[in-house]
PDB file of C-alpha atoms in Angstrom:
ATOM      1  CA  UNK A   1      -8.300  26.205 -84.514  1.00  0.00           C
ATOM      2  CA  UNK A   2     -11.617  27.664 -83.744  1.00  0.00           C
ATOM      3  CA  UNK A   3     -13.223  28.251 -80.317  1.00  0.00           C
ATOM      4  CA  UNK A   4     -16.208  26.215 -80.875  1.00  0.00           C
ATOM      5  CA  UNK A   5     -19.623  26.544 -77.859  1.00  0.00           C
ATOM      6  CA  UNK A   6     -21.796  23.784 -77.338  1.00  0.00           C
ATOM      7  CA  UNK A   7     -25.625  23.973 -76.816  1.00  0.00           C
ATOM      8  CA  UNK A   8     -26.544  20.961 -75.685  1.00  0.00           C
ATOM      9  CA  UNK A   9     -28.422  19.670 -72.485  1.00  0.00           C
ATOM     10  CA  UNK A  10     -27.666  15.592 -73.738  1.00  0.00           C
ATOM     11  CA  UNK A  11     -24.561  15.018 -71.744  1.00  0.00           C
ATOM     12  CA  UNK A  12     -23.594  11.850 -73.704  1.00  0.00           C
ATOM     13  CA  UNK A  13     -23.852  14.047 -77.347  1.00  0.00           C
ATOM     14  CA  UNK A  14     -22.417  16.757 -75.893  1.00  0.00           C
ATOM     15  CA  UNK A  15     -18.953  14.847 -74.942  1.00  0.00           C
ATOM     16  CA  UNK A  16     -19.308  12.706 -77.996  1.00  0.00           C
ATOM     17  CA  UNK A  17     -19.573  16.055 -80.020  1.00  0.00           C
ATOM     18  CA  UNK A  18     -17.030  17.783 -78.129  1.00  0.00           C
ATOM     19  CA  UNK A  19     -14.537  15.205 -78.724  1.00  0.00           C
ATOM     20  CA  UNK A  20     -15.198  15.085 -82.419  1.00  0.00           C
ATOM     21  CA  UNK A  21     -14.556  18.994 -82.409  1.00  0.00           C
ATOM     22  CA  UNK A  22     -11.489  18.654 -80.159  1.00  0.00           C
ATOM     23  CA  UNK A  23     -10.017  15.743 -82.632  1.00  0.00           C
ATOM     24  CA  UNK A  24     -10.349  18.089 -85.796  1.00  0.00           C
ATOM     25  CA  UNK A  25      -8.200  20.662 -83.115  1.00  0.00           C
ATOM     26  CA  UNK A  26     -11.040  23.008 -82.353  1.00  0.00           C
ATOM     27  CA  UNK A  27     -11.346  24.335 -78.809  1.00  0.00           C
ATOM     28  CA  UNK A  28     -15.097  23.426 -77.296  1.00  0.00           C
ATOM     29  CA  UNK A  29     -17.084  24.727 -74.375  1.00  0.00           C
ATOM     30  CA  UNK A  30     -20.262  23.239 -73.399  1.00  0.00           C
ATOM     31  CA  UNK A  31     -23.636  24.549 -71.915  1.00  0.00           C
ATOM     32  CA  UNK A  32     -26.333  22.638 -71.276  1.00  0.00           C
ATOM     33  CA  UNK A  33     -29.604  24.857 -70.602  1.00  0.00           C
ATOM     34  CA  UNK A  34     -30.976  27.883 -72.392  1.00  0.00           C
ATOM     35  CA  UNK A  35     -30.728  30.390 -69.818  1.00  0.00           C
ATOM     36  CA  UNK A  36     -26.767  30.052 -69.233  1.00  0.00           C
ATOM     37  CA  UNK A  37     -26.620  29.746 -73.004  1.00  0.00           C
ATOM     38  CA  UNK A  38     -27.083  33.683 -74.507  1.00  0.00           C
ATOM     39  CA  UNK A  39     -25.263  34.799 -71.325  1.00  0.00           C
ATOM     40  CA  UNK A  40     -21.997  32.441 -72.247  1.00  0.00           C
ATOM     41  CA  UNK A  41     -21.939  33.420 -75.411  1.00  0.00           C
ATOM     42  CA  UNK A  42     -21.917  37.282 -75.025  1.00  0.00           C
ATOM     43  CA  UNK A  43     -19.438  36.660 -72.061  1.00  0.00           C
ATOM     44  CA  UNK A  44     -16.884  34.359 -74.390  1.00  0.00           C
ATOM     45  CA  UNK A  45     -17.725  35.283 -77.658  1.00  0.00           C
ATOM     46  CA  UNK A  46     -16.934  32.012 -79.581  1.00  0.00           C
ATOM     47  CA  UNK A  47     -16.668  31.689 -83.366  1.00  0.00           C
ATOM     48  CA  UNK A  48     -19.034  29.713 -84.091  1.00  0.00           C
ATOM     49  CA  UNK A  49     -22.060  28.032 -82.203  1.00  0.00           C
ATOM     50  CA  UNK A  50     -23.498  24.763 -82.311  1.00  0.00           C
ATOM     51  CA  UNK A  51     -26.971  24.842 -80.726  1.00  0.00           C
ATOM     52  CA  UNK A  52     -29.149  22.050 -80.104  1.00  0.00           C
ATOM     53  CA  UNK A  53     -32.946  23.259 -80.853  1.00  0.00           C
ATOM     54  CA  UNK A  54     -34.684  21.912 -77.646  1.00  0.00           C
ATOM     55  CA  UNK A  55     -33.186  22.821 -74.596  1.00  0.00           C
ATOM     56  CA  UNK A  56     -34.227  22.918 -70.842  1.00  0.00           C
ATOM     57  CA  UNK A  57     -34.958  26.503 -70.065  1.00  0.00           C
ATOM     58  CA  UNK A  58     -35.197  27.751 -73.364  1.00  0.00           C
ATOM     59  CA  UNK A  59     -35.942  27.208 -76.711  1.00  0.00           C
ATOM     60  CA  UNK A  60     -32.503  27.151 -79.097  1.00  0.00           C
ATOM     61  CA  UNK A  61     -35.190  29.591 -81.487  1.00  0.00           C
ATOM     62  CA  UNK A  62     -35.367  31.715 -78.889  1.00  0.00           C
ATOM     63  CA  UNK A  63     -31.613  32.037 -77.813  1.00  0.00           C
ATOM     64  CA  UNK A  64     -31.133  32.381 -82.173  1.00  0.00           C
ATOM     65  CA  UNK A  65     -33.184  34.933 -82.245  1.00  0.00           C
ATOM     66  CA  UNK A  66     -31.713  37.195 -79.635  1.00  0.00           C
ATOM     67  CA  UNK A  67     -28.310  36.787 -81.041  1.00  0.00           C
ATOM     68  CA  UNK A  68     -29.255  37.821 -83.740  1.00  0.00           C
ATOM     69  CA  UNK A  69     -30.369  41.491 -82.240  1.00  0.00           C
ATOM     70  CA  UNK A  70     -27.651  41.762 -80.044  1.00  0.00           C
ATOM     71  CA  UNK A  71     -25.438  44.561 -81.389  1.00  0.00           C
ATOM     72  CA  UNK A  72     -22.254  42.857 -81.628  1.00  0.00           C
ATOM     73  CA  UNK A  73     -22.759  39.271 -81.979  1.00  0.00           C
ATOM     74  CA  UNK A  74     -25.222  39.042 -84.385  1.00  0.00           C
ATOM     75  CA  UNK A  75     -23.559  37.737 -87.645  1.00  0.00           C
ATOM     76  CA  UNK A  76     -22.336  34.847 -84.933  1.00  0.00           C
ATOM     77  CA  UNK A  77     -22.409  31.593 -87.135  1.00  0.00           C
ATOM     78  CA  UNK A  78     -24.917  29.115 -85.592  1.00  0.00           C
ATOM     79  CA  UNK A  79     -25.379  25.758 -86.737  1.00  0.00           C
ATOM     80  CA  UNK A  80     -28.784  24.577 -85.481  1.00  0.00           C
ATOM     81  CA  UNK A  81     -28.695  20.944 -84.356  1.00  0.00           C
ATOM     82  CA  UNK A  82     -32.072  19.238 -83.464  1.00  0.00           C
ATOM     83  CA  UNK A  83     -33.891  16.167 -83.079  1.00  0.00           C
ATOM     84  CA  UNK A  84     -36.814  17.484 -84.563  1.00  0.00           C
ATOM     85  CA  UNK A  85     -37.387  15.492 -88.390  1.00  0.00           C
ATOM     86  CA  UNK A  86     -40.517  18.278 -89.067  1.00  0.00           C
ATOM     87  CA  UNK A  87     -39.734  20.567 -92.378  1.00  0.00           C
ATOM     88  CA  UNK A  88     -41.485  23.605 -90.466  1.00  0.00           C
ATOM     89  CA  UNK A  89     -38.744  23.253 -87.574  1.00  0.00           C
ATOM     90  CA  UNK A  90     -35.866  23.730 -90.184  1.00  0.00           C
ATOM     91  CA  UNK A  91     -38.111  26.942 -91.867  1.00  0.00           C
ATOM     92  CA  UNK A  92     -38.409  28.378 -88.690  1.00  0.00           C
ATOM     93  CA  UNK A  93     -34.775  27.912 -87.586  1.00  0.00           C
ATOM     94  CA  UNK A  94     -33.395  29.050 -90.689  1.00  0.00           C
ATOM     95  CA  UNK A  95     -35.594  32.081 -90.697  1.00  0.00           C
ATOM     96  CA  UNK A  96     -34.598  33.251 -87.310  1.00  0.00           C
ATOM     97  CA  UNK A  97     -31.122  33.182 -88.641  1.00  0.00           C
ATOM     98  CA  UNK A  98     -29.563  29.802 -88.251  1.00  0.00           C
ATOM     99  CA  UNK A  99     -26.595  29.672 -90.866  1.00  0.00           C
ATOM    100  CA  UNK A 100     -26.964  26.083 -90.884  1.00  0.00           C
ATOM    101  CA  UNK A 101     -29.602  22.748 -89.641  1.00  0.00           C
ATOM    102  CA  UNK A 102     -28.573  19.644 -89.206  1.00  0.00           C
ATOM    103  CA  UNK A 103     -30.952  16.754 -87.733  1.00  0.00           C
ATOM    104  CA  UNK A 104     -29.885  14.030 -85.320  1.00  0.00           C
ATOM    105  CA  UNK A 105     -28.731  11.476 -85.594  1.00  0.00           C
ATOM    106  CA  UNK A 106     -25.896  13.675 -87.198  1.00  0.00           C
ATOM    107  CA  UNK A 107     -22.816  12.459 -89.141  1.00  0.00           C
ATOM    108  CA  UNK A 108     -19.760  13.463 -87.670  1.00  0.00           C
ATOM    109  CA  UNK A 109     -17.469  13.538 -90.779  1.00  0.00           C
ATOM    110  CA  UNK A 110     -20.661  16.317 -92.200  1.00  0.00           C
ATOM    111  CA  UNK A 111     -21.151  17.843 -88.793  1.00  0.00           C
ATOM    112  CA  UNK A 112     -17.241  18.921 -89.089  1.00  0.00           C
ATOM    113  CA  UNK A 113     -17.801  19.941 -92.907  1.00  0.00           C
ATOM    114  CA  UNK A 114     -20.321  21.729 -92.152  1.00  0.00           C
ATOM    115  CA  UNK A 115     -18.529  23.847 -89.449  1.00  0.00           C
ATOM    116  CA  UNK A 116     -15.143  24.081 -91.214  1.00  0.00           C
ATOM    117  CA  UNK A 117     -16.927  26.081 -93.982  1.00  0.00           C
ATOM    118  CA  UNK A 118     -18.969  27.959 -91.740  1.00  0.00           C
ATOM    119  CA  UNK A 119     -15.884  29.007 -90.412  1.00  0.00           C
ATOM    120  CA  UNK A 120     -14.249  29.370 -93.570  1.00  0.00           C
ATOM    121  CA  UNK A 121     -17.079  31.463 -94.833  1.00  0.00           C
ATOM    122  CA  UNK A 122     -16.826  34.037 -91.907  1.00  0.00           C
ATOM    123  CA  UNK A 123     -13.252  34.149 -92.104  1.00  0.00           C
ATOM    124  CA  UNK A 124     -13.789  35.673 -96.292  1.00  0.00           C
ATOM    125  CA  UNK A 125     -16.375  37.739 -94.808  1.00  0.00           C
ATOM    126  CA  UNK A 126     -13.779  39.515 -92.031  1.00  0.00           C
ATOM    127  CA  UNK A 127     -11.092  39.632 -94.960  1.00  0.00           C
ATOM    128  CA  UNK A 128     -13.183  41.590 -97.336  1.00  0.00           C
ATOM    129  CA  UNK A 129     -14.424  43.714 -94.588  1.00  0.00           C
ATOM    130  CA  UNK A 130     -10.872  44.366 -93.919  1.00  0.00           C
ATOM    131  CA  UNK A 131     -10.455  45.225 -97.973  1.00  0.00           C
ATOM    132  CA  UNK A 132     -13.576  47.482 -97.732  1.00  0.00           C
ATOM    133  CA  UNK A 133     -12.688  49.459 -94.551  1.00  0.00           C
ATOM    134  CA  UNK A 134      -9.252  50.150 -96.088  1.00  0.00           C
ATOM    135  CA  UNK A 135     -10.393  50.840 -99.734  1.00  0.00           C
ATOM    136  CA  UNK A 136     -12.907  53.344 -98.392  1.00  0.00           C
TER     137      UNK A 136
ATOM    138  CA  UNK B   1     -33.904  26.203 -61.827  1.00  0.00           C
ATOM    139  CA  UNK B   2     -31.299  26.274 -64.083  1.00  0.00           C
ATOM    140  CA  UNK B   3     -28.999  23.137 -64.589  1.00  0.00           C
ATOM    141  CA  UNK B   4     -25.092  23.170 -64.187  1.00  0.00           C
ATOM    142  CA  UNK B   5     -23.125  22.892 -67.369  1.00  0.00           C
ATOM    143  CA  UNK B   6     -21.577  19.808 -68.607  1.00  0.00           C
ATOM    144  CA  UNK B   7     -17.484  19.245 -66.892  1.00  0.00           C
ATOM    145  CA  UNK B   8     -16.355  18.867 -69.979  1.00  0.00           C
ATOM    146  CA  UNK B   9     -15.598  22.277 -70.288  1.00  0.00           C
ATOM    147  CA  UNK B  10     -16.456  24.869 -67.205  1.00  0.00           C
ATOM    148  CA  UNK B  11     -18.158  28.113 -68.451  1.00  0.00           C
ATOM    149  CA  UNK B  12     -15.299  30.087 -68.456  1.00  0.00           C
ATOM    150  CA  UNK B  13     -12.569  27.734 -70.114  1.00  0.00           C
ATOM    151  CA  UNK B  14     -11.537  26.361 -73.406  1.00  0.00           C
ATOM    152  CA  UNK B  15      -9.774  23.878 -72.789  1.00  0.00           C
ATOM    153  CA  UNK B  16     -12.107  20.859 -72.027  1.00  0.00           C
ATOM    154  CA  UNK B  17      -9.669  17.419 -71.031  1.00  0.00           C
ATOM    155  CA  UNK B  18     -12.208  14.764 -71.252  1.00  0.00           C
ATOM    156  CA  UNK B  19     -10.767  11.920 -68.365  1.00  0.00           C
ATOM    157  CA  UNK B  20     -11.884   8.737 -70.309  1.00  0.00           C
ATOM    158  CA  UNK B  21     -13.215   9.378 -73.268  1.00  0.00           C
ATOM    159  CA  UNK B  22     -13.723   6.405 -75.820  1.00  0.00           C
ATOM    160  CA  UNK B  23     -14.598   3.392 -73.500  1.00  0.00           C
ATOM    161  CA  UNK B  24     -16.410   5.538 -70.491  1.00  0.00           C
ATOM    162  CA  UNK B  25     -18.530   6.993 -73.579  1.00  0.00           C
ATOM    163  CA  UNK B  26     -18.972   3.819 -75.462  1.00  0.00           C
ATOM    164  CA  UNK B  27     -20.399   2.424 -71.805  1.00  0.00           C
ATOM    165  CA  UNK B  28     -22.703   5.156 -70.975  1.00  0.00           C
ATOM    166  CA  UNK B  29     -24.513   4.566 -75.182  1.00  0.00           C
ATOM    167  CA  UNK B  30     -24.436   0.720 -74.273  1.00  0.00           C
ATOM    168  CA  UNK B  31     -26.476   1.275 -71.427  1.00  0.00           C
ATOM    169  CA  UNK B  32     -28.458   3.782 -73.210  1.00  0.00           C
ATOM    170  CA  UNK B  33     -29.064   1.363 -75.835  1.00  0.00           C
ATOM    171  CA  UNK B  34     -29.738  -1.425 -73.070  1.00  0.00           C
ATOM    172  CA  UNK B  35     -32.145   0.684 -71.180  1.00  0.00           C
ATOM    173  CA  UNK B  36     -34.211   1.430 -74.217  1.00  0.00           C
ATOM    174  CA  UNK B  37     -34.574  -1.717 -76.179  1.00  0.00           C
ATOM    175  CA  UNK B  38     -35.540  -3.101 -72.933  1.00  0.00           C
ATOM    176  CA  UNK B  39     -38.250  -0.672 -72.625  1.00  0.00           C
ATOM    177  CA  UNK B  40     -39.540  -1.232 -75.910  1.00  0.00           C
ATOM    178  CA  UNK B  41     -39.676  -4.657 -75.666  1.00  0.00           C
ATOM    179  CA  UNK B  42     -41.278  -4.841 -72.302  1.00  0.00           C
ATOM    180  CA  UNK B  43     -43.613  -2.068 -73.863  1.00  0.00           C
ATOM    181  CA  UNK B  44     -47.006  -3.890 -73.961  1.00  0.00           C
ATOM    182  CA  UNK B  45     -50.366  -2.257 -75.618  1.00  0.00           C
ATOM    183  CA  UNK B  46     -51.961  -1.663 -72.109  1.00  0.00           C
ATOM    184  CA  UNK B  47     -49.041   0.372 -71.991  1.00  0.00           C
ATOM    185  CA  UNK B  48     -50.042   2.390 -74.949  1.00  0.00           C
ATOM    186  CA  UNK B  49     -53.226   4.160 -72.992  1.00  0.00           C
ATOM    187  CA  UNK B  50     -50.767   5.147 -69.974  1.00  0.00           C
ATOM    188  CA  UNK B  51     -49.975   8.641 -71.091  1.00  0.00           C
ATOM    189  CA  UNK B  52     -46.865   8.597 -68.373  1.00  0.00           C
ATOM    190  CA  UNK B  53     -45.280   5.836 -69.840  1.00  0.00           C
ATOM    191  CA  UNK B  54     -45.515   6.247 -73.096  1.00  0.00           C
ATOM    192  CA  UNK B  55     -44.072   9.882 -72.880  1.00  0.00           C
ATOM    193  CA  UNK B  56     -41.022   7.604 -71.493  1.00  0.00           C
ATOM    194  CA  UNK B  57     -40.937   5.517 -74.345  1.00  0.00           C
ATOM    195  CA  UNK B  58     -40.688   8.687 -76.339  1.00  0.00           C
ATOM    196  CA  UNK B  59     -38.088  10.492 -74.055  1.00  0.00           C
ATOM    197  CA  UNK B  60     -36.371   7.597 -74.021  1.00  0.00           C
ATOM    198  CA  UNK B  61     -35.966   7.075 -78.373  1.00  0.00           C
ATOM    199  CA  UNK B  62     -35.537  10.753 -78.437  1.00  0.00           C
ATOM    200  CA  UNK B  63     -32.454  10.633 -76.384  1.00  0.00           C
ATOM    201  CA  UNK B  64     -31.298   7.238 -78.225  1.00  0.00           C
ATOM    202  CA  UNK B  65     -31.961   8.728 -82.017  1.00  0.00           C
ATOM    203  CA  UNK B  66     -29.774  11.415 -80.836  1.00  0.00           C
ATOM    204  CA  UNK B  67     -26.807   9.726 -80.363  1.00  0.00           C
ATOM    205  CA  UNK B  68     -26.988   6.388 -82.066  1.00  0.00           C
ATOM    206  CA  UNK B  69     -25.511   7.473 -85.555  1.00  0.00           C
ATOM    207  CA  UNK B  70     -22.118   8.948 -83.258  1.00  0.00           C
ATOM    208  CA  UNK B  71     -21.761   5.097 -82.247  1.00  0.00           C
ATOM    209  CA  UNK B  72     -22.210   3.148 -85.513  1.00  0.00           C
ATOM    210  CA  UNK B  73     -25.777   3.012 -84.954  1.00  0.00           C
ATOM    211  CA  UNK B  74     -27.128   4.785 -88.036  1.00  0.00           C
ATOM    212  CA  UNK B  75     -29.827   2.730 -88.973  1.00  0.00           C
ATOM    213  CA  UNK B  76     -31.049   1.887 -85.501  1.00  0.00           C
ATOM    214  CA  UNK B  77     -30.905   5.609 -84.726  1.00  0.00           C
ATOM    215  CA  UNK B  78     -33.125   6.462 -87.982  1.00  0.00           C
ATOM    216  CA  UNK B  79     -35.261   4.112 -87.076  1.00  0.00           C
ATOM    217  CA  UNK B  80     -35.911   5.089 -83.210  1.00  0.00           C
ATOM    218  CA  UNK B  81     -36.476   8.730 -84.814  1.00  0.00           C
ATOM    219  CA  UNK B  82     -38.556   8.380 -87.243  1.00  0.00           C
ATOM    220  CA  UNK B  83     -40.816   5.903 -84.722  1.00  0.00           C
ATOM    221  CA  UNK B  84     -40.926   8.829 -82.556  1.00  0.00           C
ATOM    222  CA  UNK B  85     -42.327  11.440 -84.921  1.00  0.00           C
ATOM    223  CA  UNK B  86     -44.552   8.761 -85.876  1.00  0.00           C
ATOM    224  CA  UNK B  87     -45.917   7.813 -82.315  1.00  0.00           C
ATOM    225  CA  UNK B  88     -46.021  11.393 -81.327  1.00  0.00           C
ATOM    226  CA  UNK B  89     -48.621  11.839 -84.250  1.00  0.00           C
ATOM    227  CA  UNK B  90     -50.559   8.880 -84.379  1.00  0.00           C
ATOM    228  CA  UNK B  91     -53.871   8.994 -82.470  1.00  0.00           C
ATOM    229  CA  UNK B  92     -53.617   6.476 -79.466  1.00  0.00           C
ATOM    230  CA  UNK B  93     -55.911   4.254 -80.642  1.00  0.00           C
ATOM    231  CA  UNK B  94     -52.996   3.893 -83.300  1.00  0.00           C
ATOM    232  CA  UNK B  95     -49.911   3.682 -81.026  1.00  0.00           C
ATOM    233  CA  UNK B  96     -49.921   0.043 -80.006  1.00  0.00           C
ATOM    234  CA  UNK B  97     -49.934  -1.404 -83.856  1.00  0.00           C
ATOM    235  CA  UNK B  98     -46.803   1.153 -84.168  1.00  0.00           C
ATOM    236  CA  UNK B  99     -44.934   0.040 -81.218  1.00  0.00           C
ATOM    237  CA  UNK B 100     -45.283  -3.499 -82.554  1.00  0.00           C
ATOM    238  CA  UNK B 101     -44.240  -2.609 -86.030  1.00  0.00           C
ATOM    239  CA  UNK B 102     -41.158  -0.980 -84.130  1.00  0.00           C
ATOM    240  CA  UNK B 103     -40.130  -3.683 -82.617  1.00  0.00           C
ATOM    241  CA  UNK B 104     -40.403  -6.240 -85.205  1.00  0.00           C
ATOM    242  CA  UNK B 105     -37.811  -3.509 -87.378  1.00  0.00           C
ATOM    243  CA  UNK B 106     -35.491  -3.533 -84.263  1.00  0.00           C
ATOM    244  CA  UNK B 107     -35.747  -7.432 -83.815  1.00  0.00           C
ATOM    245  CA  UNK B 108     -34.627  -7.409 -87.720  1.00  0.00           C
ATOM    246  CA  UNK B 109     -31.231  -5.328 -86.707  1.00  0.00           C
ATOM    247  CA  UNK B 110     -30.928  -7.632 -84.013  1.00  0.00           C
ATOM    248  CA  UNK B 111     -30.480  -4.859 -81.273  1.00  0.00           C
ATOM    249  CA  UNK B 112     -32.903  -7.254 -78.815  1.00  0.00           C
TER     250      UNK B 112
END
């Protein structure tokens, strides 16, 4: 189980998400507006984020892109979620450090793929961090 | 002013205990579905040349594209997103002929 936070300012995808993260056992807070968002996720830390790209208050770039200078969060996995269909969007989130993008309408058999392995991905990365620190 | 976050799950907790969730959420995208097929169909080309409304036609696929593929609404959803990006580019002298090609794809799916 993974505590998972929720971006999202669409109240209907945001439950509908949330339950699909809940059913695969995950553990899922929502926000829903930009400014509360960087502020949760400093104050709970979560494992992974899910962050929708347009939000009121802020945009999910922006709230990427100071995670990923904040000294202790910033290898955070984010999966970028947005309505946007432009190839530039995806460039730009991806550049700023989203780990993944996915485009909505999302599938929610991929959407928990995609997260599993995020999750699975960071977990390798603590392990052989572990091995390192110990080795050296 | 910011907005309050979702009760699903209160800022602080993890442990979000949805009350109703499949039928209450099946009944809010129904009427989200209702609401903007009968918007688009009502949509005329007058309409088209009202900047207000037509940003209302777009809020209003944006929000349905976003969920429709949760709800077994793939192809409906695709097709109120990708009518979106279209409107959103196409000059307005342009819009009307796309509204109409819209609706002819949703009258296809049956959805009105």
């Amino acid at each position: 189980m993974a505590r998972v936070l929720l971006v999202e300012d669409d109240e209907l995808l945001a439950e509908m998400l949330a339950n699909v993260l809940m059913d695969a056992g995950h553990a899922v807070g929502v926000i829903a507006n930009g400014e509360d968002a960087l502020r949760s996720i400093v104050a709970r830390q979560p494992d992974l984020v899910v962050l929708d790209g347009h939000l009121p208050g802020m945009h999910g770039v922006n709230i990427l892109e100071q995670l990923r200078l904040h000294p202790e969060l910033w290898r955070m996995p984010v999966l970028m979620l947005t309505a946007s269909t432009g190839r530039l969007d995806e460039q730009i989130a991806l550049h700023a450090g989203a780990n993944a993008y996915l485009r909505k309408p999302c599938d929610p058999d991929y959407l928990l793929f995609r997260v599993d392995d995020m999750l699975a991905f960071r977990s390798q990365l603590d392990d052989s961090r572990r091995v390192e620190r110990r080795v050296f | 002013m910011s907005q309050p976050s979702h009760n699903l799950a209160s800022p602080g907790s993890w442990a979000p205990a949805p009350a109703a969730p499949g039928s209450n959420l099946v009944a809010r995208f129904e009427e989200r579905r209702r609401d903007t097929m009968q918007l688009l169909e009502a949509f005329s080309a007058a309409d088209c040349h009202d900047e207000a409304r037509f940003a209302e036609l777009l809020h209003r696929l944006h929000k349905f594209a976003g969920v429709a593929g949760l709800f077994g609404e793939r192809v409906l959803g695709e097709l109120a997103a990708r009518a979106e990006l279209e409107l959103r580019e196409a000059a307005p002298a342009e819009r009307a002929e796309r509204v109409m090609a819209l609706k002819s794809a949703v009258r296809v799916q049956g959805a009105v």
